[in-house]
Tab-separated table of C-alpha atoms in Angstrom:
chain	number	residue	atom	x	y	z
N	542	MET	CA	-13.725	24.178	6.850
N	543	ALA	CA	-9.502	24.397	6.823
N	544	GLN	CA	-8.361	22.246	3.939
N	545	SER	CA	-5.055	20.112	5.416
N	546	VAL	CA	-1.984	20.784	4.867
N	547	ASN	CA	1.751	18.828	3.883
N	548	ILE	CA	4.307	19.711	5.152
N	549	SER	CA	8.113	18.888	5.940
N	550	GLY	CA	11.286	19.831	6.928
N	551	GLN	CA	13.975	18.396	8.789
N	552	ILE	CA	15.845	18.267	12.865
N	553	ARG	CA	18.961	18.796	13.476
N	554	ASP	CA	21.263	19.271	16.650
N	555	THR	CA	22.284	23.188	17.953
N	556	GLU	CA	25.793	22.238	19.012
N	557	TYR	CA	27.087	19.196	15.931
N	558	ASN	CA	24.632	20.371	13.284
N	559	GLU	CA	23.906	16.480	13.338
N	560	PRO	CA	19.958	15.905	12.151
N	561	LEU	CA	17.899	14.490	15.251
N	562	ILE	CA	16.538	10.557	14.509
N	563	GLY	CA	13.090	9.614	16.230
N	564	ALA	CA	12.268	13.848	17.590
N	565	ASN	CA	8.334	14.738	17.917
N	566	VAL	CA	7.169	16.723	15.163
N	567	VAL	CA	2.862	16.959	16.589
N	568	GLU	CA	0.016	19.209	14.753
N	569	VAL	CA	-0.919	21.474	18.639
N	570	ASP	CA	-4.255	22.758	18.991
N	571	LYS	CA	-5.346	26.445	21.031
N	572	ASN	CA	-5.148	24.160	24.427
N	573	GLY	CA	-2.238	22.912	23.899
N	574	ARG	CA	-4.049	19.316	23.234
N	575	PHE	CA	-1.713	16.694	20.337
N	576	LEU	CA	-3.589	16.478	17.000
N	577	ARG	CA	-1.863	14.530	14.478
N	578	GLY	CA	2.374	14.182	15.149
N	579	THR	CA	4.476	11.361	13.291
N	580	ILE	CA	8.592	11.512	14.254
N	581	THR	CA	11.817	11.711	12.095
N	582	ASP	CA	13.609	9.400	10.699
N	583	VAL	CA	16.993	8.457	10.439
N	584	ASN	CA	18.098	11.882	7.913
N	585	GLY	CA	16.151	13.557	11.298
N	586	ASN	CA	13.629	14.356	8.169
N	587	TYR	CA	10.288	14.328	8.663
N	588	VAL	CA	6.726	15.832	6.396
N	589	LEU	CA	3.244	15.856	8.842
N	590	SER	CA	-0.112	16.426	7.581
N	591	VAL	CA	-2.148	19.186	10.119
N	592	SER	CA	-5.237	20.135	9.555
N	593	SER	CA	-4.911	24.397	8.239
N	594	ALA	CA	-1.587	26.438	7.021
N	595	THR	CA	-2.585	28.834	10.447
N	596	ALA	CA	-1.779	26.140	12.669
N	597	THR	CA	1.039	25.130	15.488
N	598	ILE	CA	3.209	22.014	15.502
N	599	GLN	CA	5.272	21.697	18.963
N	600	ILE	CA	9.000	19.563	18.085
N	601	SER	CA	9.946	17.455	20.432
N	602	MET	CA	12.705	15.715	22.115
N	603	LEU	CA	13.880	13.732	25.443
N	604	GLY	CA	17.169	16.502	26.522
N	605	TYR	CA	16.014	19.321	24.391
N	606	GLU	CA	14.448	22.010	24.627
N	607	LYS	CA	10.712	22.092	22.656
N	608	GLN	CA	9.443	25.174	20.093
N	609	LEU	CA	5.740	25.542	19.260
N	610	ILE	CA	5.685	27.536	15.370
N	611	GLU	CA	2.677	28.516	13.502
N	612	VAL	CA	3.384	27.231	10.018
N	613	ALA	CA	2.016	30.394	8.863
N	614	GLN	CA	1.465	29.762	5.314
N	615	ARG	CA	4.745	27.243	4.932
N	616	ASN	CA	5.543	23.646	3.328
N	617	ARG	CA	8.241	23.714	5.093
N	618	ILE	CA	9.775	24.476	8.991
N	619	ASP	CA	13.659	23.201	9.287
N	620	VAL	CA	14.200	23.574	13.049
N	621	VAL	CA	17.838	23.102	14.806
N	622	LEU	CA	17.088	22.317	18.525
N	623	LYS	CA	19.088	23.304	21.491
N	624	GLU	CA	20.263	20.155	24.032
N	625	ILE	CA	19.159	20.820	27.846
N	626	THR	CA	22.308	21.273	29.810
N	627	THR	CA	22.463	20.558	33.302
N	628	GLU	CA	25.076	20.033	35.832
N	629	LEU	CA	24.961	17.338	39.187
N	630	ASP	CA	26.267	18.321	42.143
N	631	ALA	CA	26.576	14.596	42.847
N	632	VAL	CA	26.981	11.301	41.877
N	633	THR	CA	25.531	8.459	45.065
N	634	VAL	CA	26.918	5.170	44.160
N	635	VAL	CA	24.759	2.580	45.642
N	636	GLY	CA	25.168	-0.789	46.083
């Protein structure tokens, strides 16, 4: 049986290089199911215990593109998330 491993890191924004508060960091299995997770603190930092050094984590936050990352024997994984930008053709105000 594989031994759990602690990983840590920081999640930042691509455009302003600011830490992202409340980003989701979760371990996912080969079927994409969430196994365990945490969120980033006020400085964008996280610590997560994953099932093995070969685990996969998913980093996500509303308004940003999610990333799947293999732990690959690393203990520190810093990630920069890119904002999802969409333009609206029109805005309708009702009321």
